[in-house]
Each structure stands twice: as C-alpha cells, then as structure tokens.
Amino acid sequence: MAVDAPVKGEHVPVSTYSWDPPGRAATDAAPAAADEPASPLALLNPRRHLAAAIGWSVFAVVTVAGAGAAHWVGRAAEQQVRWGSEQLVLQLANQTRQTLADSLDNRLSIVQATAAQIKAAGDTGAAALRASLASVQSQFPEFAWLGLADAAGIVVAATGGLLEGKDVSGRPWFQAAAAGPWLGDVHRALMLEKQLPMAPDGQPLRFVDAAVPLHDANGRRLVLGSHLAWRWVEDLQAASLRALSSHEQLELMLVAADGAVLTGPLPWQGRMLHAEQDLTEAGRYIVGQARHEPQAGSPGLAWTVVVRQRSDSVLRPARQAQRAAFSTVLGAALLAAGLAIAATLLLTRRLTRLAAHAQAVHDGRADRLRPIGGIDEVARIGATLAAAVSQLQEEKRALQSLNGALDAKVAERTRRVERLALRNKQVAVVRERLRLARDIHDSLANSLLALLNDIRLMRVLRRQGRMDDFDQRLASAESAASRGLGEARAAITQMRHNNVGEAGLAAALKELLVRFSERTGIAHTLDLPPGELPIATATAEVVFRIAEEAIRNVERHACARSLQVTLAPAGGGAVRLTLADDGVGFDTAVGKSGHYGLQGLREQAALVGGDLGVDSRPGAGTRVTLSFPPG
C-alpha cells in the first residue's frame, strides 16, 4: 500500500529537483493549465485539489464516527455499550493494522526511493553506494541492514561492509525482488552470518525483509535488499498502546498467518492460536480482530491484529446521550467538512497560483517564475524555485559560452599540432638526407676518388709510354671500382636489414655485429642488460645509425682484431653505448680535410639529445662512447 505522506515524526529521502528548459514537451500527464477554467465537479476531485482532499477526509472520518454512533442507537443499554465497545476495539485493531501496514509500506517506499536516488546519482563505486546506504540507515535505524546485490546475487555494497562479496542469490528477498518490489514475511534469523543477541524467548531475533530491483546508470541490474528489525514493529505496537492510554485494560496482539503470536502479553507470546479458540474467554473480554491481506500480486505481510478489552471496563453511556452525541457528531461532520473546504481553498489560493506558474515554466510558456507575495512558506518556496530556475538558466548560458571558448582552444591546439607534425616531418627529411650524405661519403666518395686518381695517372703513363705502369694502374682502378660497388651494396644491405623499429635496439645490434664478423672475420663481443631497455623507437633508430657508422669505420680504417660493444644503463636515467676496438687508432686532435665522419656522428647524437665522445691514440685502438636519454 503506497503512502502519499510520511508518518508524523519520520523522515523520508527527498528527491532531487529537476527543471526542464523551455520548449521541452511534457512527457507525463500534466495538470490543467492555469488559464483553463475549472468545473465545479473538478473542484471536488481530491486527487487534483488539496481543499477537496481535506474536506472529503474530514467528512469521511466524522461520518464514519457518526455512523458508528447511530448504530448504537436503539440497542439496549448493556448490549449497546458492549456492541459499541466491540466496534471501538475493532476500530482500534484496524487503526493498528493500518498503522503497521502504512509503516511497513512506507519503509518499502523508502527502499524504492533509495534505489531511485542511487540510480540518479550515477556513481557506481562501492564506497559511494555504501555511503548512500549508511545515510539511509542513519535516518532510519530500524533498517538493521541494507545491501546491493548484482544480477548474480553477489553483494557489491552494504551498510558496515557486512556480506560484501557474499552470495545471497538463495535468499527469498533476492529471488522475489527480481519480479518487482517485495516485502517479506516475519522470520527468525542469525543476522548476517554472525551471532547476535537473542530475543527474550531465547530464539534468534526476528526480521522483515524489503527489497526492490533497479538498474544503475551503467545499465547493471541490481537488487536493493534490507532487513527491518522486528523490534521496531514491537515499538510501534507499544506506541499504539500508549496512544490508547485513555482506554483501560487494553491488550494488543499481532498474530502471524500460521497462528503464531508474534507480539502481545507475555503469557500469549509464542503460543499458537486456532480458528476455534475463544479469545473472549467466556465473555470476559471484548475482542476486535483486523486481518491484513495484501492485494493479489502485491508485496506485503499477512497478519491479524487482535485488540482485547476487559468487559467490566466498559461503562454505561446513556441512550439519550448517545443520540445527542450522534446528532452533534453528524452535524459537526457536515459543518467541519464545509468549513474545511472553504478554509483550505482560501489558504491555498496562493499555492495554486505558484503551481500554475511552475507549470507554465515547465510547458515553455514562461521563462521564469513570477514572485508570490507574502512571507510565509508559499512565498519562500516560490522565491527558492524562482532562484533555482534563474540559476539554471545562467548556468546554461555560461555553459554555452564555455563550450564556445573550448571549441576555439581545440581549433588552436589542432593547428599547433598540425604545425608540429609538419616540422617533425621536415626534421625527419633533413635527418635522412644527412644519413644518405654520410653513406655516400663513406662508400662511393672514397672509391670514386681513388678511381679518379688512377684514371688521371693512367692518362699520364699512356702519354709517356710506360705501359707496364699503365696496366698496373688499370688493375688498381678496376679494384677501386669493385671495392666501391661492394661498399655500395653493403650499405644498401645494411639499410634493408635495419629492423630496429620491429625487433628493438638490442636485437638490431646483434644482427649488425653478426654480419660485420661474416664480412670481415673480426671477432666481436656484445654485452647487453638482462631486459629490454625502454628506448623510444625514434631514438633507437638514431643510436643504431651511430653504431652502424662507428662499426663501418672499424671495418675500413682500424685494422682491428676484435671489437667489443656494450649497451647498459647509465646514471640519471640515461643509457650508454660503448664501441671499443684494438686497432691502429688515430690522433683525435688532427682533423682530415674533406672527411666528415666524426662530425656526422656528433650531429646524429645531438638529434636525440645525446653526448658523443671519441677516445683514441695511434697504436692504442679507439673507444666511441654515446650517452643518451632513452625517450
């Protein structure tokens, strides 16, 4: 049974206010527009007008009381009093039943509202969910436990972290909540798999389960379950008895569907009631029973509320007094109903105007709320809503402005990235040109220079008629041409076998040294770290070119017997590559005109932010050291 308003003294979660911008079509059934005239019959509709609801409520309550008084009329004094007392205790039973039902349904509504808030919040982290559940438990301590379980029945968040990660798919509340909101029956349980204090009868505590299904912001199907402490129901019963303190010697019992007495006087607790059992105890008590039966297909508990009153406490209202009371009550009911409707219409007219203004904003017929005069709650609500609507509109305009600024920044960043990409492309082209220039210098240029010198000398020898020397120079020229062709082919092979980007720098160095030994017969050793160093691909390409050039110089000029290559981490996060040979060496202080090998190596090292050092002396070999950042 859904409740339209919270019980006095209780707190229920408040849903977040939502405002739709002007022009949005209403998706729900909207109330009539402010400019539509209301018919007289519409003014009596309690679902559309608060005044009508109050009037009908007053009329219904007072009329029911008057009907009960009228029923007493015409009875003999004792029978009338007894019958009236029976009606009274029955009314008290119904009131208690309705109070319990409304309270339990209200708690189920709170679970539903909590599920809606969890879905609206959008934060699906366990900590956020646990905080939401703990907030509900702090407001409503009657919830002994609240928890969220996923579609497989695993608890993902719970108050106090209890049962998190546990499987609850076998629990009745989880299975039943898959079809909709569910309110379980009273049961005893060792709560949450750990021993709790026992009830006074030595049995485990009782609980009532409430659960609802939901889907979070990510579309996951969840079940929100809760355990209501039965002690809370007992407190409600005690409060009902205290509210009925004017009635002497009243006893209140709550009986389960199987006849077990759940609450009541100590002699009755735990007993089983049968249909034929005489609860009046041979007329000593007047008994009223109200059975709560959930509607078909609706969740809820099935129980019977039994109210008993001692017969000797029923006192002797006179028939005339009862008739007078009935007439007075009935007249007061009609008068109170009329006055309630008139007074409510008068007092709520400003609230009606505020509702009409809010509906106009919702329908897009206005862009702001018109102020409602006064200093009472209606005026404050109107001012608050008006400020909220104005703030939302200002935030919308600010958001549009921010989007424009962000679009401009994105466009500027895009142009900057395009310029950087073009610059990187140009740098790559210049780098490749320098590499080709070095390769040509180290291979074809030297061979062609030797060939040119031999051709010039052969021309002189032929004019002088020195044919033996001519043939010797011709053979030397042929050898220079063959050597240049071989060097060109070797350079092409090295470029084709450059797989630094795919295999990594260490693997590429291994392959380079294997081919070097196969060509020259010079022994080599390669020392590498245990794992692959995190070197960027572009940096590895340049480092490999430097190593390739240094090894080529060893092959052509060093006359070495062995070559040692080491790749290892250096201090400060840098990486060091060392190539050392035992060849003839050279004087690093003496430069050679037309030779740019060392200068090219230093230029390549500068491209990756590295530092190239060359240590060599005649007859003492050569050591080339390159230190560079890995990325």
XYZ file of C-alpha atoms in Angstrom:
631
model
C 0.000 0.000 0.000
C 1.612 3.252 -1.135
C 1.528 6.210 1.203
C 1.086 9.779 -0.015
C 2.683 11.472 3.002
C 5.220 10.444 5.662
C 4.067 9.443 9.109
C 4.489 12.194 11.668
C 7.954 12.193 13.182
C 9.517 10.259 10.304
C 11.969 11.437 7.631
C 11.899 10.234 4.072
C 14.519 10.813 1.346
C 13.845 13.920 -0.733
C 14.155 13.519 -4.500
C 16.319 15.914 -6.476
C 14.546 18.858 -8.116
C 14.648 18.666 -11.897
C 13.952 21.574 -14.266
C 13.407 21.198 -17.988
C 14.394 24.057 -20.305
C 11.651 25.993 -22.136
C 10.293 24.254 -25.204
C 10.607 20.729 -23.855
C 7.462 18.712 -24.384
C 5.921 17.320 -21.224
C 6.233 13.563 -21.045
C 3.960 12.974 -18.062
C 0.335 13.786 -17.581
C 0.464 17.477 -16.657
C -2.158 19.240 -14.603
C -4.547 21.599 -16.303
C -3.097 24.914 -17.433
C -3.667 27.961 -15.299
C -5.903 29.611 -17.880
C -8.272 26.620 -18.165
C -11.460 27.186 -16.143
C -12.082 24.537 -13.506
C -15.537 22.970 -13.454
C -17.413 22.644 -10.113
C -17.049 18.864 -10.270
C -13.294 19.203 -10.810
C -13.040 21.255 -7.628
C -14.374 18.243 -5.726
C -11.692 15.905 -7.088
C -9.373 15.085 -4.140
C -6.586 13.981 -6.497
C -6.404 17.429 -8.108
C -7.203 19.789 -5.239
C -5.887 19.783 -1.696
C -9.002 21.521 -0.414
C -11.233 18.755 -1.737
C -8.976 16.087 -0.215
C -9.098 17.747 3.204
C -12.862 18.224 3.025
C -13.509 14.650 1.975
C -11.153 13.375 4.667
C -12.900 15.366 7.380
C -16.287 14.327 6.115
C -15.293 10.656 5.853
C -13.729 10.485 9.300
C -16.530 12.278 11.065
C -19.224 10.453 9.088
C -17.752 7.039 9.957
C -17.731 8.059 13.603
C -21.319 9.262 13.282
C -22.402 6.032 11.599
C -20.882 4.066 14.462
C -22.752 6.226 16.958
C -26.001 5.773 15.023
C -25.572 2.028 15.152
C -25.534 2.178 18.912
C -28.931 3.893 18.939
C -31.880 1.584 19.522
C -29.974 -1.028 21.453
C -30.482 -1.914 24.982
C -28.070 -0.146 27.253
C -25.783 -3.032 28.049
C -25.963 -4.563 24.580
C -25.443 -1.172 23.009
C -22.432 -0.415 25.162
C -20.989 -3.878 24.514
C -21.578 -3.554 20.803
C -20.138 -0.056 20.838
C -17.119 -1.344 22.672
C -16.715 -4.122 20.118
C -16.781 -1.549 17.370
C -14.307 0.541 19.268
C -11.780 -2.239 19.739
C -12.332 -3.292 16.135
C -11.600 0.253 15.051
C -8.518 0.251 17.225
C -7.461 -3.050 15.652
C -7.992 -1.626 12.179
C -6.146 1.520 13.147
C -3.262 -0.506 14.500
C -3.298 -2.767 11.439
C -3.367 0.233 9.143
C -0.599 1.945 11.100
C 1.591 -1.140 10.862
C 0.753 -1.637 7.183
C 1.387 2.014 6.367
C 4.639 1.980 8.310
C 5.906 -1.150 6.519
C 4.726 0.140 3.135
C 6.388 3.439 3.939
C 9.660 1.621 4.608
C 9.294 -0.223 1.304
C 8.741 3.179 -0.341
C 11.920 4.402 1.347
C 13.813 1.434 -0.135
C 12.326 2.315 -3.552
C 13.278 5.979 -3.132
C 16.811 4.927 -2.125
C 17.047 2.802 -5.269
C 15.906 5.781 -7.374
C 18.490 8.052 -5.708
C 21.270 5.513 -6.333
C 20.297 5.325 -9.994
C 20.086 9.139 -10.328
C 23.457 9.714 -8.586
C 25.318 7.759 -11.299
C 28.249 6.970 -9.021
C 28.554 3.133 -9.034
C 31.650 2.866 -6.836
C 31.345 0.617 -3.779
C 32.345 3.442 -1.424
C 29.680 5.820 -2.797
C 26.986 3.114 -2.677
C 27.974 2.167 0.864
C 27.789 5.832 1.922
C 24.281 6.183 0.422
C 23.065 3.093 2.255
C 24.665 4.229 5.515
C 22.926 7.612 5.176
C 19.545 5.887 4.876
C 20.335 3.668 7.864
C 21.330 6.678 9.965
C 17.968 8.327 9.236
C 16.004 5.125 9.690
C 17.780 2.982 12.307
C 15.031 0.391 12.031
C 16.886 -0.857 8.946
C 19.239 -3.343 10.565
C 20.965 -3.930 7.231
C 20.828 -2.617 3.653
C 22.758 -4.056 0.757
C 23.053 -4.016 -3.031
C 23.449 -7.301 -4.896
C 24.286 -7.672 -8.583
C 22.414 -9.894 -11.057
C 24.413 -12.948 -9.913
C 23.464 -12.395 -6.262
C 26.876 -11.091 -5.111
C 26.645 -8.232 -2.602
C 28.594 -5.274 -4.039
C 27.913 -2.782 -1.221
C 26.285 -2.954 2.203
C 25.980 -0.995 5.416
C 29.021 -1.620 7.567
C 30.532 -3.656 4.691
C 28.659 -6.731 6.003
C 28.101 -9.547 3.458
C 30.049 -7.660 0.763
C 31.326 -10.187 -1.753
C 28.934 -12.864 -0.392
C 26.397 -14.789 -2.491
C 22.774 -14.046 -1.496
C 21.148 -15.485 -4.622
C 19.416 -18.116 -2.485
C 17.755 -15.580 -0.174
C 13.967 -15.223 -0.670
C 14.174 -11.433 -0.872
C 16.703 -11.579 -3.728
C 14.714 -14.125 -5.715
C 11.360 -12.396 -5.219
C 12.646 -8.852 -5.914
C 13.590 -9.866 -9.466
C 9.876 -9.516 -10.351
C 9.299 -6.226 -8.542
C 9.169 -4.576 -5.090
C 8.819 -7.185 -2.360
C 8.011 -7.211 1.343
C 8.793 -10.498 3.079
C 7.178 -12.289 5.966
C 8.412 -12.252 9.556
C 11.239 -14.713 10.107
C 13.874 -15.520 12.666
C 17.497 -15.382 11.546
C 21.060 -15.333 12.746
C 21.529 -11.982 11.099
C 24.353 -11.631 8.552
C 26.096 -14.937 9.337
C 27.226 -13.891 12.802
C 25.696 -14.440 16.219
C 23.608 -11.571 17.582
C 21.934 -11.247 20.997
C 18.917 -13.499 21.312
C 15.319 -12.383 21.786
C 13.822 -12.638 25.286
C 12.379 -16.066 24.407
C 15.899 -17.401 23.745
C 15.352 -17.537 19.973
C 17.193 -15.601 17.230
C 15.892 -12.104 16.508
C 13.045 -11.548 14.036
C 13.299 -9.522 10.853
C 11.139 -8.394 7.925
C 12.814 -8.246 4.515
C 12.133 -5.479 1.956
C 13.723 -5.463 -1.496
C 13.323 -3.708 -4.858
C 15.011 -4.195 -8.248
C 16.840 -1.356 -10.002
C 19.189 -0.580 -12.854
C 22.106 1.740 -12.166
C 23.467 4.475 -14.515
C 25.607 1.856 -16.317
C 22.585 -0.385 -17.016
C 23.533 -3.069 -14.481
C 20.598 -4.925 -12.935
C 20.814 -4.760 -9.145
C 18.640 -5.693 -6.195
C 18.457 -3.415 -3.146
C 17.616 -5.521 -0.095
C 17.046 -4.609 3.541
C 16.296 -6.222 6.897
C 13.801 -4.377 9.129
C 14.258 -5.173 12.801
C 11.132 -6.694 14.321
C 11.914 -4.748 17.478
C 10.796 -1.671 15.529
C 7.357 -3.276 14.923
C 7.127 -4.039 18.620
C 7.911 -0.394 19.373
C 5.108 0.659 17.016
C 2.745 -1.626 18.922
C 3.871 -0.121 22.212
C 3.337 3.371 20.818
C -0.169 2.393 19.722
C -0.961 1.191 23.236
C 0.374 4.417 24.718
C -1.795 6.411 22.290
C -4.792 4.409 23.574
C -3.981 5.062 27.201
C -7.429 6.514 27.755
C -8.863 3.027 27.244
C -8.237 0.927 30.305
C -7.037 -2.669 30.305
C -6.395 -2.954 26.569
C -4.330 -5.834 25.212
C -2.832 -5.851 21.721
C -1.606 -8.972 19.939
C -0.093 -9.446 16.496
C -0.710 -12.924 15.065
C 1.161 -14.360 12.071
C -0.555 -16.114 9.153
C 0.205 -19.530 10.698
C -1.418 -18.554 14.012
C 1.794 -17.837 15.949
C 1.524 -14.914 18.376
C 4.326 -12.575 17.375
C 3.737 -9.820 19.933
C 1.424 -9.446 22.882
C 1.235 -10.076 26.614
C 3.948 -12.397 27.888
C 1.577 -15.356 28.573
C 0.491 -15.280 24.923
C 3.872 -14.811 23.211
C 4.948 -17.886 21.272
C 1.534 -19.566 21.537
C -0.382 -20.868 18.522
C -3.934 -19.603 18.006
C -6.552 -21.783 16.322
C -9.624 -20.674 14.462
C -11.960 -22.179 17.050
C -10.143 -20.674 20.035
C -12.301 -18.381 22.227
C -10.359 -15.172 22.654
C -13.192 -13.600 24.688
C -12.521 -16.126 27.471
C -16.210 -16.787 28.110
C -17.207 -13.129 27.704
C -14.574 -11.647 29.992
C -13.103 -9.712 27.064
C -14.440 -7.792 24.127
C -12.334 -8.746 21.093
C -11.687 -6.911 17.861
C -9.727 -8.535 15.029
C -8.415 -6.952 11.830
C -6.714 -9.167 9.289
C -4.281 -7.644 6.848
C -4.414 -9.313 3.454
C -2.110 -7.922 0.733
C -3.777 -7.408 -2.606
C -3.228 -10.085 -5.200
C 0.162 -9.652 -6.858
C 1.228 -7.009 -4.331
C 4.027 -7.469 -1.775
C 3.308 -7.350 1.914
C 2.788 -9.274 5.106
C -0.281 -11.268 6.132
C -1.152 -10.945 9.801
C -4.060 -10.424 12.201
C -4.256 -7.632 14.770
C -6.195 -8.634 17.897
C -7.317 -5.964 20.391
C -8.945 -7.124 23.638
C -10.653 -5.008 26.316
C -11.987 -6.102 29.684
C -15.782 -6.175 29.669
C -16.041 -4.751 33.178
C -14.186 -1.638 31.996
C -16.943 -0.780 29.533
C -19.019 1.957 31.100
C -22.640 2.888 30.735
C -23.328 5.690 28.250
C -26.992 6.585 28.267
C -29.106 6.163 25.208
C -30.175 9.775 25.097
C -26.637 10.944 25.484
C -25.589 8.663 22.666
C -28.346 10.033 20.416
C -27.331 13.559 21.242
C -23.740 12.703 20.665
C -24.550 11.187 17.295
C -26.568 14.203 16.195
C -23.830 16.503 17.352
C -21.136 14.492 15.663
C -23.029 14.235 12.373
C -23.814 17.920 12.310
C -20.246 18.742 13.236
C -19.050 16.465 10.423
C -21.039 18.284 7.807
C -20.135 21.680 9.192
C -16.467 20.773 9.580
C -16.312 19.390 6.059
C -17.768 22.547 4.571
C -15.595 24.828 6.654
C -12.522 22.740 5.882
C -13.109 23.027 2.149
C -13.759 26.772 2.308
C -10.811 27.472 4.598
C -8.450 25.317 2.568
C -9.477 26.994 -0.687
C -8.835 30.364 0.907
C -5.497 29.414 2.422
C -4.127 27.583 -0.634
C -5.078 30.058 -3.356
C -1.505 31.437 -3.473
C -0.131 27.908 -3.587
C -2.445 27.239 -6.539
C -1.046 30.280 -8.342
C 2.505 29.106 -7.668
C 1.679 25.669 -9.109
C 0.206 27.322 -12.214
C 3.334 29.471 -12.692
C 5.592 26.428 -12.285
C 3.525 24.505 -14.844
C 3.847 27.410 -17.283
C 7.648 27.295 -16.952
C 7.607 23.523 -17.396
C 5.492 23.801 -20.574
C 7.712 26.538 -22.036
C 5.030 29.239 -21.831
C 7.219 31.273 -19.457
C 10.939 31.530 -18.822
C 10.800 32.461 -15.155
C 8.613 32.095 -12.079
C 6.554 35.099 -11.136
C 7.041 36.106 -7.489
C 4.411 35.185 -4.918
C 3.842 37.882 -2.334
C 3.996 37.261 1.386
C 6.449 35.965 3.949
C 5.024 32.520 4.665
C 6.130 29.090 3.409
C 4.471 29.541 -0.003
C 6.361 32.771 -0.621
C 9.640 31.197 0.450
C 9.053 28.149 -1.749
C 8.235 30.416 -4.696
C 11.344 32.516 -4.147
C 13.509 29.413 -3.861
C 12.098 27.904 -7.054
C 12.474 31.199 -8.909
C 16.101 31.474 -7.820
C 16.736 27.870 -8.865
C 15.248 28.421 -12.327
C 17.229 31.649 -12.790
C 20.433 29.963 -11.679
C 19.879 27.075 -14.085
C 19.355 29.492 -16.960
C 22.505 31.420 -16.040
C 24.460 28.178 -15.829
C 23.131 27.174 -19.234
C 24.304 30.462 -20.762
C 27.675 30.114 -19.032
C 27.979 26.570 -20.328
C 27.276 27.719 -23.877
C 29.943 30.399 -23.531
C 32.399 27.884 -22.103
C 31.696 25.482 -24.977
C 32.486 28.240 -27.453
C 35.765 29.022 -25.719
C 36.680 25.334 -25.586
C 35.925 24.958 -29.302
C 38.247 27.856 -30.055
C 41.005 26.348 -27.895
C 40.580 22.962 -29.566
C 40.866 24.570 -33.001
C 44.042 26.435 -31.953
C 45.567 23.271 -30.467
C 44.724 21.393 -33.670
C 46.523 23.977 -35.771
C 49.515 23.824 -33.423
C 49.643 20.039 -33.624
C 49.494 20.226 -37.428
C 52.420 22.688 -37.437
C 54.420 20.449 -35.120
C 53.670 17.439 -37.296
C 54.878 19.318 -40.390
C 58.029 20.412 -38.551
C 58.727 16.836 -37.418
C 58.296 15.657 -40.977
C 60.787 18.261 -42.207
C 63.283 17.271 -39.492
C 62.934 13.617 -40.498
C 63.616 14.515 -44.141
C 66.745 16.528 -43.196
C 67.938 13.677 -40.960
C 67.538 11.147 -43.786
C 69.404 13.440 -46.187
C 72.314 13.730 -43.733
C 72.428 9.966 -43.339
C 72.475 9.418 -47.116
C 75.196 12.045 -47.429
C 77.320 10.219 -44.845
C 76.746 6.864 -46.553
C 77.756 8.297 -49.919
C 80.807 9.916 -48.338
C 81.921 6.723 -46.639
C 81.335 4.391 -49.596
C 81.086 5.796 -53.069
C 83.006 9.066 -52.494
C 86.222 7.375 -51.315
C 86.074 4.711 -54.026
C 85.336 7.236 -56.777
C 88.196 9.473 -55.554
C 90.632 6.554 -55.714
C 89.283 5.625 -59.172
C 89.635 9.249 -60.373
C 93.261 9.399 -59.189
C 94.087 6.129 -61.008
C 92.447 7.368 -64.240
C 94.426 10.642 -64.152
C 97.652 8.754 -63.511
C 96.908 6.254 -66.330
C 96.449 9.176 -68.726
C 99.928 10.466 -67.849
C 101.504 6.982 -68.095
C 99.950 6.367 -71.528
C 101.404 9.613 -72.893
C 104.814 8.633 -71.503
C 104.539 5.156 -72.974
C 105.004 3.366 -69.655
C 102.620 0.527 -70.446
C 103.677 -1.706 -67.558
C 102.820 1.007 -65.068
C 99.681 1.749 -67.097
C 98.441 -1.851 -66.744
C 99.239 -1.769 -63.026
C 97.164 1.419 -62.535
C 94.391 -0.036 -64.681
C 94.210 -3.026 -62.340
C 94.222 -0.621 -59.369
C 91.341 1.369 -60.921
C 89.413 -1.845 -61.517
C 89.968 -2.817 -57.885
C 88.782 0.622 -56.669
C 85.627 0.371 -58.799
C 84.926 -3.155 -57.495
C 85.530 -2.018 -53.926
C 83.167 0.929 -54.341
C 80.489 -1.345 -55.781
C 80.881 -3.721 -52.867
C 80.643 -0.908 -50.345
C 77.512 0.463 -52.037
C 75.912 -2.975 -51.951
C 76.902 -3.396 -48.295
C 75.354 -0.022 -47.432
C 72.120 -0.981 -49.236
C 72.077 -4.340 -47.413
C 72.540 -2.615 -44.051
C 69.667 -0.221 -44.788
C 67.396 -3.104 -45.818
C 68.262 -5.122 -42.725
C 67.520 -2.260 -40.313
C 64.765 -3.714 -38.146
C 65.212 -1.513 -35.079
C 61.553 -0.467 -35.006
C 60.327 -4.067 -35.041
C 62.917 -6.066 -33.066
C 64.387 -3.388 -30.782
C 67.858 -1.877 -30.477
C 69.489 -4.900 -28.799
C 68.334 -7.372 -31.467
C 69.342 -4.995 -34.273
C 72.849 -4.629 -32.779
C 73.210 -8.432 -32.591
C 72.320 -8.812 -36.260
C 74.625 -5.918 -37.260
C 77.631 -7.465 -35.470
C 76.945 -10.929 -36.929
C 77.025 -9.519 -40.465
C 80.126 -7.465 -39.567
C 82.017 -10.593 -38.445
C 80.879 -12.530 -41.515
C 82.247 -9.818 -43.823
C 85.491 -9.032 -42.035
C 86.359 -12.044 -39.888
C 86.917 -9.695 -36.936
C 85.804 -11.203 -33.603
C 83.221 -9.325 -31.595
C 81.565 -9.376 -28.151
C 78.227 -7.804 -27.251
C 77.232 -7.035 -23.638
C 73.526 -6.284 -23.105
C 71.389 -5.705 -19.976
C 69.150 -8.585 -18.763
C 65.923 -6.995 -20.054
C 64.998 -4.766 -22.970
C 65.691 -1.110 -22.160
C 62.679 1.263 -22.585
C 64.134 3.221 -25.504
C 61.833 5.166 -27.828
C 61.711 3.894 -31.413
C 62.922 7.153 -32.961
C 65.850 7.336 -30.509
C 66.740 3.675 -31.136
C 66.866 4.351 -34.896
C 69.399 7.168 -34.475
C 71.503 5.212 -31.958
C 71.606 2.252 -34.349
C 72.809 4.548 -37.181
C 75.608 5.862 -34.985
C 76.664 2.305 -34.064
C 76.464 1.287 -37.738
C 78.709 4.201 -38.771
C 81.250 3.515 -35.989
C 81.417 -0.209 -36.925
C 81.889 0.741 -40.586
C 84.869 2.935 -39.604
C 86.340 -0.037 -37.692
C 85.911 -2.184 -40.805
C 87.625 0.342 -43.141
C 90.282 2.042 -41.099
C 91.039 0.346 -37.769
C 92.803 -2.868 -38.914
C 91.415 -4.334 -35.668
C 91.387 -7.945 -34.500
C 88.391 -7.613 -32.139
C 85.516 -5.297 -31.366
C 83.618 -5.005 -28.046
C 80.129 -3.387 -27.907
C 78.346 -2.624 -24.607
C 74.797 -1.290 -24.090
C 73.937 -0.560 -20.441
C 72.025 1.906 -18.221
C 73.961 4.943 -17.031
C 73.412 7.327 -14.131
C 70.499 9.790 -14.090
C 68.216 7.564 -16.160
C 70.445 7.768 -19.293
C 71.672 4.872 -21.467
C 75.305 4.397 -22.612
C 76.514 2.675 -25.811
C 80.265 1.873 -25.988
C 82.226 0.540 -29.018
C 85.900 -0.288 -28.376
C 88.396 -1.851 -30.884
C 92.062 -2.834 -30.629
C 93.043 -1.319 -34.000
C 95.668 1.203 -35.095
C 93.845 4.193 -33.598
C 94.352 7.810 -34.656
C 95.062 11.245 -33.283
C 91.700 12.876 -32.474
C 93.314 16.332 -32.381
C 94.333 16.153 -36.058
C 91.446 16.612 -38.497
C 91.387 15.480 -42.108
C 90.189 17.843 -44.787
C 87.143 16.507 -46.647
C 86.318 13.847 -44.005
C 83.124 14.387 -42.007
C 82.633 11.020 -40.240
C 83.075 12.202 -36.634
C 81.190 15.408 -37.297
C 78.276 13.382 -38.711
C 78.260 11.115 -35.647
C 78.095 14.117 -33.331
C 75.288 15.658 -35.392
C 73.268 12.430 -35.121
C 73.916 12.267 -31.349
C 72.637 15.832 -30.976
C 69.358 14.841 -32.695
C 68.439 12.627 -29.711
C 69.936 14.895 -27.032
C 72.973 12.617 -26.632
C 76.665 13.221 -25.977
C 79.291 11.514 -28.216
C 82.857 11.017 -27.024
C 85.790 9.578 -29.007
C 88.942 8.388 -27.195
C 91.795 7.206 -29.447
C 95.579 7.323 -29.799
C 97.831 5.958 -32.573
C 98.501 2.286 -31.890
C 96.105 2.157 -28.876
C 92.771 1.455 -30.541
C 89.618 3.582 -30.460
C 86.702 3.870 -27.979
C 83.463 5.581 -29.025
C 81.017 6.359 -26.172
C 77.456 7.609 -26.693
C 75.297 8.673 -23.701
C 71.659 9.485 -24.494
C 68.238 9.749 -22.810
C 66.007 6.725 -23.557
C 62.936 8.663 -24.667
